[in-house]
Amino acid sequence: MAGTKKKKGTASTSTPPNDPKPAPVDNDDSNGSDSDDEEPVKGKAKGKKRGNACHFQGQRFEFMKEQWPVYMTASEARKGSGKGSGNQSALEDFWRTFFAQWWKKFPWRLELNEEPDPDAEPVEEKDEDMSEKDLDAKGDKQRQLKKKIKGWFNRQRPTSTSIRSNPFFPWLSRLRAIQESSSPRRASEAQYLMQHEKYKKAFEKRFKKEHPTPPKEQRLALQVALATKMLAELSQEDQAALREQRDKEHEIALKEYEEAVECLPSVDPDVQQECRNTMAAVLGPLLGGLKAYTGYTFNVLAARVGEGGNFDVASVNVGDVNGESWVDWNTDDYREVLTRFLKFVLQVEVEAGKNISNASVAEAVNTFCPPARAAATTTGTAATHGSSSTTSKAPAKKPAAKKAATQSPAGNAGGVAAPPVHLLNEDLIQITPEPSMENGLVDLPPHQWQHPECIMGAFGWDPYCNTGVPRPAGQDVPVMHYGS
């Protein structure tokens, strides 16, 4: 009987929005109205719409890639850490500098499909020397191109709403699930002045002088009255600037709130860290389900290079040998795989323009997966399909930890497993007996902290999570080796 050969498919992928390496195809603009549709190419089948060509190629594309980290820095600086603390002009300054360099490199008369001559001397064309017709043409062309460029940069951000079309978005959104809260309210001008870093000290000093011992029930009213008085003493220009800054910050806060409520991706480092902390809890059930459907054994490795060259490594494993995950069953082999993977991650970060001069693959491997992994001794019997959670940090150019230990979830099914063990750089072993929001976990019933293999139960994975209730044979629970 003739067999059917199974063709290995290649998934269509695009660069993640938070990866500074831009996607090679740019099919639409920020408002979707400027599609640059082309005439059908001779020989092409009718009825099939041809994909739009990338607006930016060659030297233009390379220049935009170089400017991506600068753009992200300016975008984050605009947010700041509190009211009045953000650099509201950071993004405006970026665009001003960017376009000054752009028009110098790529004169407005040059078509997008034309490369500038590297040997030609740039000739600056002054507006006063141009005809009215050329000035109008220049203005129209620059406005359209600015729109395309800003749209391109915006689409590289992880906040792109295209994530909603991802069929796995409902599941991915669990990475950023938040408690319900009210939307941010816009402060009055007087309230904003009281909290603004430029006026806060002067306001507090004056309030203390005018009201040394204000009655508690009148304190807020007196503060607002004084702030209103100080606001009236400002010039019209300062009042307008304060009002504009307040409105901008409220707009940013409102957008962030809407993104959080909709569980959209974010470029905020703190939000991304929360999502990384939650990743194992979200990915574990998915891998467990895939194993149930396919019979595959899984080990997912994830890594990035953070600030100071520190590696941030995470691993989720489904499948075991005698109760041991891959990292415990054959540590040496796992270290070799991890080493090769981190070398690849290092190159990805280089392509993204990150400074990785202090990053050390060897130290990261030794910290996340030490050569000798001693099992933590505990009372009771570990569960066959128990779950362990370990964390580690790979220091930049510092000696790696000499000794570290982790839970080895081997033993008889249905027993009590040890609490999660954290790998620390100080060669210490710390048992975590209670929930910690730093790990991105919700408050769990006490028995789930006595049974860390049941942590996944808080996310709907393990229905047998209960004291004294054995899990049926074959119920695989992901083993998490979680580093940050």
XYZ file of C-alpha atoms in Angstrom:
484
model
C 0.000 0.000 0.000
C 1.375 3.340 -0.986
C 2.312 5.483 1.967
C 1.636 9.155 2.322
C 4.662 11.277 2.968
C 4.053 13.903 5.612
C 5.429 17.236 4.528
C 7.001 19.312 7.244
C 5.312 22.682 7.165
C 7.012 25.953 7.894
C 4.919 28.325 9.918
C 4.563 31.813 8.544
C 6.181 34.053 11.094
C 6.865 37.707 11.559
C 9.270 39.415 13.891
C 7.718 39.891 17.351
C 6.672 43.515 17.828
C 8.987 43.928 20.838
C 11.912 42.643 18.764
C 13.715 45.675 17.321
C 14.496 43.705 14.171
C 11.757 44.949 11.820
C 9.513 42.695 9.831
C 10.550 42.440 6.181
C 7.081 43.193 4.853
C 5.112 46.371 5.408
C 1.623 45.855 4.049
C -0.392 48.671 5.526
C -0.257 52.077 7.127
C -1.306 53.332 10.506
C -4.807 54.189 9.360
C -5.089 51.543 6.682
C -6.009 54.088 4.014
C -2.773 54.202 2.039
C -2.379 50.757 0.566
C -0.239 51.528 -2.505
C -2.068 48.911 -4.572
C -0.284 48.110 -7.805
C -1.463 47.171 -11.269
C -1.722 43.408 -11.856
C 1.539 41.943 -13.070
C 1.435 40.283 -16.446
C 1.279 36.548 -16.056
C -0.319 36.677 -12.619
C -3.559 34.795 -12.087
C -6.606 37.043 -12.080
C -8.646 37.314 -8.937
C -5.642 36.997 -6.628
C -4.622 40.194 -4.950
C -0.926 40.752 -5.023
C 0.775 41.556 -1.738
C 1.967 45.131 -1.357
C 5.664 45.760 -1.645
C 7.549 47.043 1.361
C 7.682 50.838 1.369
C 11.173 50.899 2.836
C 14.085 48.874 1.511
C 17.842 49.121 1.175
C 19.485 52.054 2.932
C 16.173 53.421 4.169
C 15.264 50.123 5.809
C 18.696 49.859 7.461
C 18.464 53.424 8.769
C 15.053 52.726 10.304
C 16.373 49.567 11.963
C 19.217 51.593 13.477
C 16.764 54.164 14.827
C 14.383 51.618 16.390
C 16.125 51.431 19.821
C 16.258 55.253 19.953
C 12.552 55.410 19.148
C 11.679 52.938 21.917
C 13.817 54.825 24.446
C 12.046 58.076 23.586
C 8.651 56.375 23.706
C 9.305 54.977 27.196
C 10.817 58.243 28.455
C 7.579 59.990 27.541
C 5.651 57.845 30.024
C 7.819 58.493 33.070
C 7.125 56.976 36.478
C 4.439 59.331 37.739
C 2.565 62.561 37.248
C 4.841 65.271 35.893
C 7.841 62.922 35.748
C 7.602 61.887 32.094
C 9.620 63.651 29.417
C 6.673 64.656 27.255
C 8.882 66.109 24.515
C 11.080 63.002 24.174
C 9.170 61.532 21.241
C 8.791 64.919 19.559
C 12.545 65.448 19.875
C 13.149 62.014 18.370
C 10.991 62.734 15.314
C 12.583 66.147 14.840
C 16.079 64.632 14.839
C 15.018 61.587 12.825
C 13.471 63.541 9.955
C 16.350 66.032 9.865
C 18.697 63.093 9.291
C 16.252 61.386 6.910
C 15.874 64.336 4.509
C 19.630 64.810 4.525
C 20.236 61.157 3.634
C 17.254 60.804 1.309
C 16.276 64.078 -0.442
C 12.556 64.546 -0.959
C 12.874 64.433 -4.768
C 14.319 60.914 -4.555
C 11.697 58.210 -5.117
C 11.309 55.442 -2.524
C 12.594 52.840 -4.972
C 15.730 54.886 -5.697
C 18.901 54.606 -3.634
C 21.000 57.748 -3.026
C 24.356 57.897 -4.767
C 26.989 57.303 -2.046
C 29.615 59.256 -4.031
C 27.436 62.297 -4.667
C 27.753 65.350 -2.450
C 24.438 66.135 -0.725
C 22.960 69.365 -2.046
C 20.734 71.253 0.373
C 17.753 72.748 -1.423
C 16.513 75.863 0.364
C 12.799 76.613 0.418
C 13.299 80.252 -0.580
C 14.959 79.138 -3.820
C 12.068 76.845 -4.794
C 9.004 77.650 -6.862
C 5.554 77.622 -5.286
C 4.692 74.487 -7.245
C 7.775 72.653 -5.967
C 7.096 73.795 -2.414
C 3.579 72.357 -2.575
C 4.883 69.105 -4.058
C 7.571 68.885 -1.377
C 5.065 69.487 1.421
C 2.628 66.869 0.116
C 5.329 64.264 -0.412
C 6.924 64.799 2.991
C 3.573 64.640 4.787
C 2.692 61.337 3.110
C 6.119 59.869 3.807
C 6.088 60.971 7.452
C 2.759 59.221 7.848
C 4.171 56.006 6.378
C 7.311 56.155 8.530
C 5.429 56.785 11.777
C 3.000 54.015 10.885
C 5.890 51.622 10.298
C 7.458 52.383 13.688
C 4.105 52.088 15.432
C 3.433 48.681 13.899
C 6.718 47.297 15.201
C 5.532 47.907 18.766
C 3.990 44.974 20.639
C 0.897 47.091 21.234
C -0.152 46.533 17.637
C -3.838 45.615 17.604
C -3.103 42.898 15.035
C -2.661 40.621 18.066
C -6.462 40.500 18.312
C -6.599 38.555 15.047
C -4.330 35.893 16.531
C -6.520 32.820 17.159
C -4.658 32.254 20.444
C -5.265 35.792 21.720
C -7.859 34.697 24.345
C -5.226 32.363 25.802
C -2.324 34.804 25.453
C -4.349 37.486 27.198
C -4.097 35.434 30.403
C -0.469 36.520 30.581
C -1.720 39.954 31.466
C -4.964 39.319 33.328
C -5.659 42.156 35.792
C -8.182 42.840 38.496
C -11.084 45.102 37.543
C -10.494 48.736 38.390
C -11.915 52.082 37.405
C -10.434 54.004 34.500
C -8.007 56.827 35.366
C -9.719 60.154 35.973
C -8.329 63.414 34.687
C -7.225 65.603 37.576
C -8.323 69.207 37.817
C -5.669 71.795 37.023
C -5.341 72.637 40.714
C -4.963 68.974 41.706
C -2.389 68.450 38.970
C -0.366 71.452 40.143
C -0.256 70.019 43.681
C 1.359 66.804 42.381
C 3.555 68.233 39.626
C 7.262 67.927 40.352
C 7.879 71.521 39.235
C 5.404 73.024 41.742
C 5.047 70.341 44.418
C 7.796 71.554 46.800
C 6.720 75.191 46.559
C 3.109 74.190 47.181
C 3.943 72.082 50.249
C 6.171 74.800 51.702
C 3.511 77.471 51.234
C 0.714 75.267 52.565
C 2.710 74.495 55.717
C 3.361 78.201 56.203
C -0.266 79.286 55.703
C -1.846 76.295 57.495
C 0.548 74.991 60.199
C -2.123 72.824 61.856
C -5.057 72.397 59.471
C -8.120 70.473 60.700
C -8.097 66.971 59.261
C -11.588 67.252 57.775
C -10.674 70.547 56.038
C -7.176 69.682 54.862
C -8.108 68.643 51.309
C -10.371 71.655 50.765
C -7.623 73.998 51.988
C -5.086 72.322 49.694
C -7.318 72.700 46.637
C -8.034 76.331 47.532
C -4.315 77.131 47.780
C -3.502 75.249 44.571
C -6.251 77.180 42.760
C -4.762 80.422 44.053
C -1.244 79.433 42.936
C -2.604 78.413 39.536
C -4.133 81.864 39.067
C -0.755 83.436 39.873
C 0.905 81.615 36.967
C 1.257 83.251 33.576
C -1.156 82.304 30.799
C 1.671 80.448 29.047
C 2.521 78.387 32.158
C -1.146 77.582 32.749
C -1.541 76.425 29.150
C 1.628 74.312 29.372
C 0.442 72.719 32.629
C -2.976 71.984 31.152
C -1.465 70.485 27.992
C 0.885 68.248 29.987
C -1.969 67.082 32.209
C -4.084 66.188 29.180
C -1.227 64.292 27.530
C -0.501 62.280 30.665
C -4.171 61.468 31.101
C -4.350 60.326 27.482
C -1.349 58.039 28.005
C -2.759 56.680 31.277
C -6.115 56.043 29.627
C -4.494 54.209 26.727
C -2.431 52.064 29.115
C -5.554 51.277 31.124
C -7.471 50.262 28.000
C -4.578 48.048 26.901
C -4.439 46.468 30.354
C -8.190 45.855 30.465
C -8.072 44.309 26.994
C -4.937 42.372 28.042
C -3.000 43.647 25.020
C 0.803 43.389 24.818
C 2.811 46.285 26.189
C 6.318 47.674 25.775
C 6.367 48.660 29.451
C 9.275 46.714 31.052
C 7.322 46.139 34.274
C 4.320 44.758 32.397
C 6.532 42.494 30.300
C 8.192 41.195 33.483
C 4.775 40.380 34.944
C 3.938 38.481 31.765
C 7.218 36.556 31.983
C 6.424 35.666 35.579
C 3.039 34.316 34.497
C 4.274 32.532 31.381
C 4.854 29.098 32.907
C 1.403 29.067 34.490
C -0.195 29.877 31.126
C 2.047 27.765 28.914
C 1.984 24.678 31.143
C -1.683 23.768 30.613
C -1.325 24.364 26.875
C 1.622 21.970 26.636
C -0.175 19.459 28.833
C -3.157 19.589 26.496
C -0.946 19.234 23.424
C 0.677 16.179 24.991
C -2.739 14.670 25.643
C -3.758 15.202 22.004
C -0.468 14.335 20.286
C 1.551 12.192 22.670
C 4.535 14.493 22.192
C 6.967 15.277 25.001
C 7.706 18.988 25.315
C 10.438 21.220 26.628
C 10.105 24.905 25.833
C 13.153 27.116 26.315
C 12.900 30.893 26.399
C 15.606 33.480 27.012
C 16.508 37.122 26.623
C 19.351 39.409 27.642
C 18.186 41.988 30.147
C 19.792 45.038 31.681
C 23.496 44.789 32.475
C 23.947 41.729 30.276
C 22.018 39.407 32.596
C 20.389 36.434 30.917
C 16.721 35.875 31.688
C 15.978 32.176 31.115
C 12.766 30.171 31.453
C 11.936 26.550 30.687
C 8.684 24.591 30.807
C 8.820 20.793 30.590
C 6.018 18.240 30.039
C 7.010 14.592 30.170
C 9.334 12.771 32.556
C 11.540 9.728 33.060
C 10.904 8.070 36.413
C 9.417 11.315 37.663
C 12.336 13.465 36.510
C 12.175 16.189 33.890
C 14.885 16.458 31.250
C 17.002 18.912 33.228
C 17.136 16.527 36.219
C 17.272 13.273 34.268
C 20.347 14.246 32.203
C 21.740 17.559 33.359
C 24.853 17.418 31.165
C 22.858 16.986 27.955
C 20.460 19.714 28.984
C 23.365 22.086 29.669
C 24.706 21.438 26.177
C 21.339 22.215 24.575
C 20.932 25.310 26.751
C 24.408 26.522 25.763
C 23.663 26.238 22.054
C 20.304 27.941 22.485
C 21.728 30.878 24.460
C 24.374 31.430 21.781
C 21.553 31.811 19.286
C 19.690 34.178 21.635
C 22.861 36.238 21.975
C 23.037 36.676 18.203
C 19.355 37.636 18.070
C 20.036 40.368 20.633
C 23.026 41.585 18.604
C 20.815 41.861 15.522
C 18.336 43.823 17.637
C 21.024 46.374 18.459
C 21.301 45.549 22.163
C 24.499 46.049 24.118
C 25.381 42.504 25.165
C 29.105 43.045 25.862
C 28.711 41.828 29.461
C 26.560 38.804 28.645
C 28.114 35.419 29.394
C 26.543 32.217 28.100
C 28.706 30.035 30.353
C 27.713 31.921 33.508
C 24.053 31.849 32.520
C 24.166 28.076 31.998
C 25.982 27.505 35.300
C 23.465 29.649 37.170
C 20.282 28.348 35.576
C 21.412 24.731 35.294
C 24.378 24.032 37.635
C 26.550 20.975 36.898
C 25.540 19.316 40.185
C 21.840 19.548 41.028
C 21.340 18.199 44.546
C 17.810 17.187 45.495
C 16.277 19.186 48.361
C 15.429 16.945 51.315
C 11.911 17.255 52.701
C 9.506 15.317 54.851
C 6.882 13.271 53.083
C 6.927 11.659 49.661
C 7.303 13.614 46.428
C 4.670 13.181 43.747
C 5.527 11.352 40.558
C 4.193 14.150 38.396
C 5.068 16.988 40.719
C 5.842 20.511 39.606
C 8.878 22.515 40.646
C 9.653 26.167 40.160
C 13.188 27.504 40.244
C 14.552 30.982 39.666
C 18.058 32.152 38.957
C 19.914 35.196 37.741
C 22.954 35.095 35.516
C 25.266 37.894 36.704
C 27.243 39.952 34.214
C 30.867 38.812 34.382
C 30.656 37.555 37.964
C 31.568 34.094 39.279
C 28.681 31.687 38.888
C 27.174 29.940 41.893
C 29.241 26.949 42.949
C 26.394 25.002 44.469
C 22.661 25.097 44.028
C 19.781 22.758 44.595
C 16.352 22.184 43.250
C 13.437 19.949 43.954
C 13.543 16.589 42.249
C 9.904 15.545 41.926
C 10.468 11.811 42.050
C 8.637 9.330 44.235
C 5.253 7.722 44.622
C 2.165 9.138 42.967
C -0.342 11.022 45.082
C 2.097 12.015 47.822
C 3.114 15.412 49.175
C 5.781 17.269 47.202
C 8.340 19.742 48.495
C 7.779 23.495 48.245
C 9.411 25.185 45.245
C 13.138 25.795 45.618
C 14.788 28.972 44.359
C 18.350 28.992 43.045
C 20.158 31.985 44.481
C 23.534 33.414 43.509
C 24.562 33.401 47.162
C 24.635 29.571 47.155
C 21.614 29.488 49.436
C 18.494 27.377 49.213
C 15.283 29.161 50.123
C 12.026 27.307 50.665
C 9.016 29.402 49.683
C 6.099 28.441 51.959
C 3.705 31.233 51.026
C 2.482 33.024 47.901
C 4.465 35.905 46.485
C 3.078 38.410 44.010
C 6.646 38.857 42.764
C 6.246 35.507 41.081
C 3.152 36.734 39.296
C 0.945 34.251 41.131
C -2.491 34.864 42.556
C -3.368 34.191 46.195
C -3.780 30.445 46.546
C -5.376 28.273 49.236
C -2.797 27.099 51.817
C -2.847 23.477 50.669
C -1.708 24.525 47.203
C 1.453 25.925 48.724
C 1.961 22.672 50.560
C 1.513 20.941 47.207
C 3.432 22.993 44.616
C 2.561 20.404 41.985
C -0.955 21.802 42.332
C -0.021 25.419 41.642
C -1.267 24.926 38.110
C -4.652 24.091 39.587
C -5.183 27.779 40.315
C -5.251 28.291 36.573
C -7.685 25.484 35.863
C -5.180 22.778 34.997
C -5.233 20.196 37.775
C -8.762 19.300 38.938
C -7.358 16.820 41.465
C -5.599 19.484 43.503
C -6.799 18.881 47.053
C -5.280 17.612 50.244
C -5.308 13.835 50.425
C -6.812 13.345 46.961
C -4.362 11.365 44.811
C -3.991 12.297 41.188
C -4.894 9.465 38.784
C -1.989 7.742 37.082
C -0.869 9.445 33.907
C -1.935 12.950 34.920
C 1.071 14.931 33.721
C 1.697 18.283 35.334
C 4.288 20.582 33.763
C 7.607 20.818 35.571
C 8.695 24.441 35.567
C 12.307 25.544 35.763
C 11.774 29.248 35.816
C 14.656 31.717 35.762
C 14.695 35.488 35.733
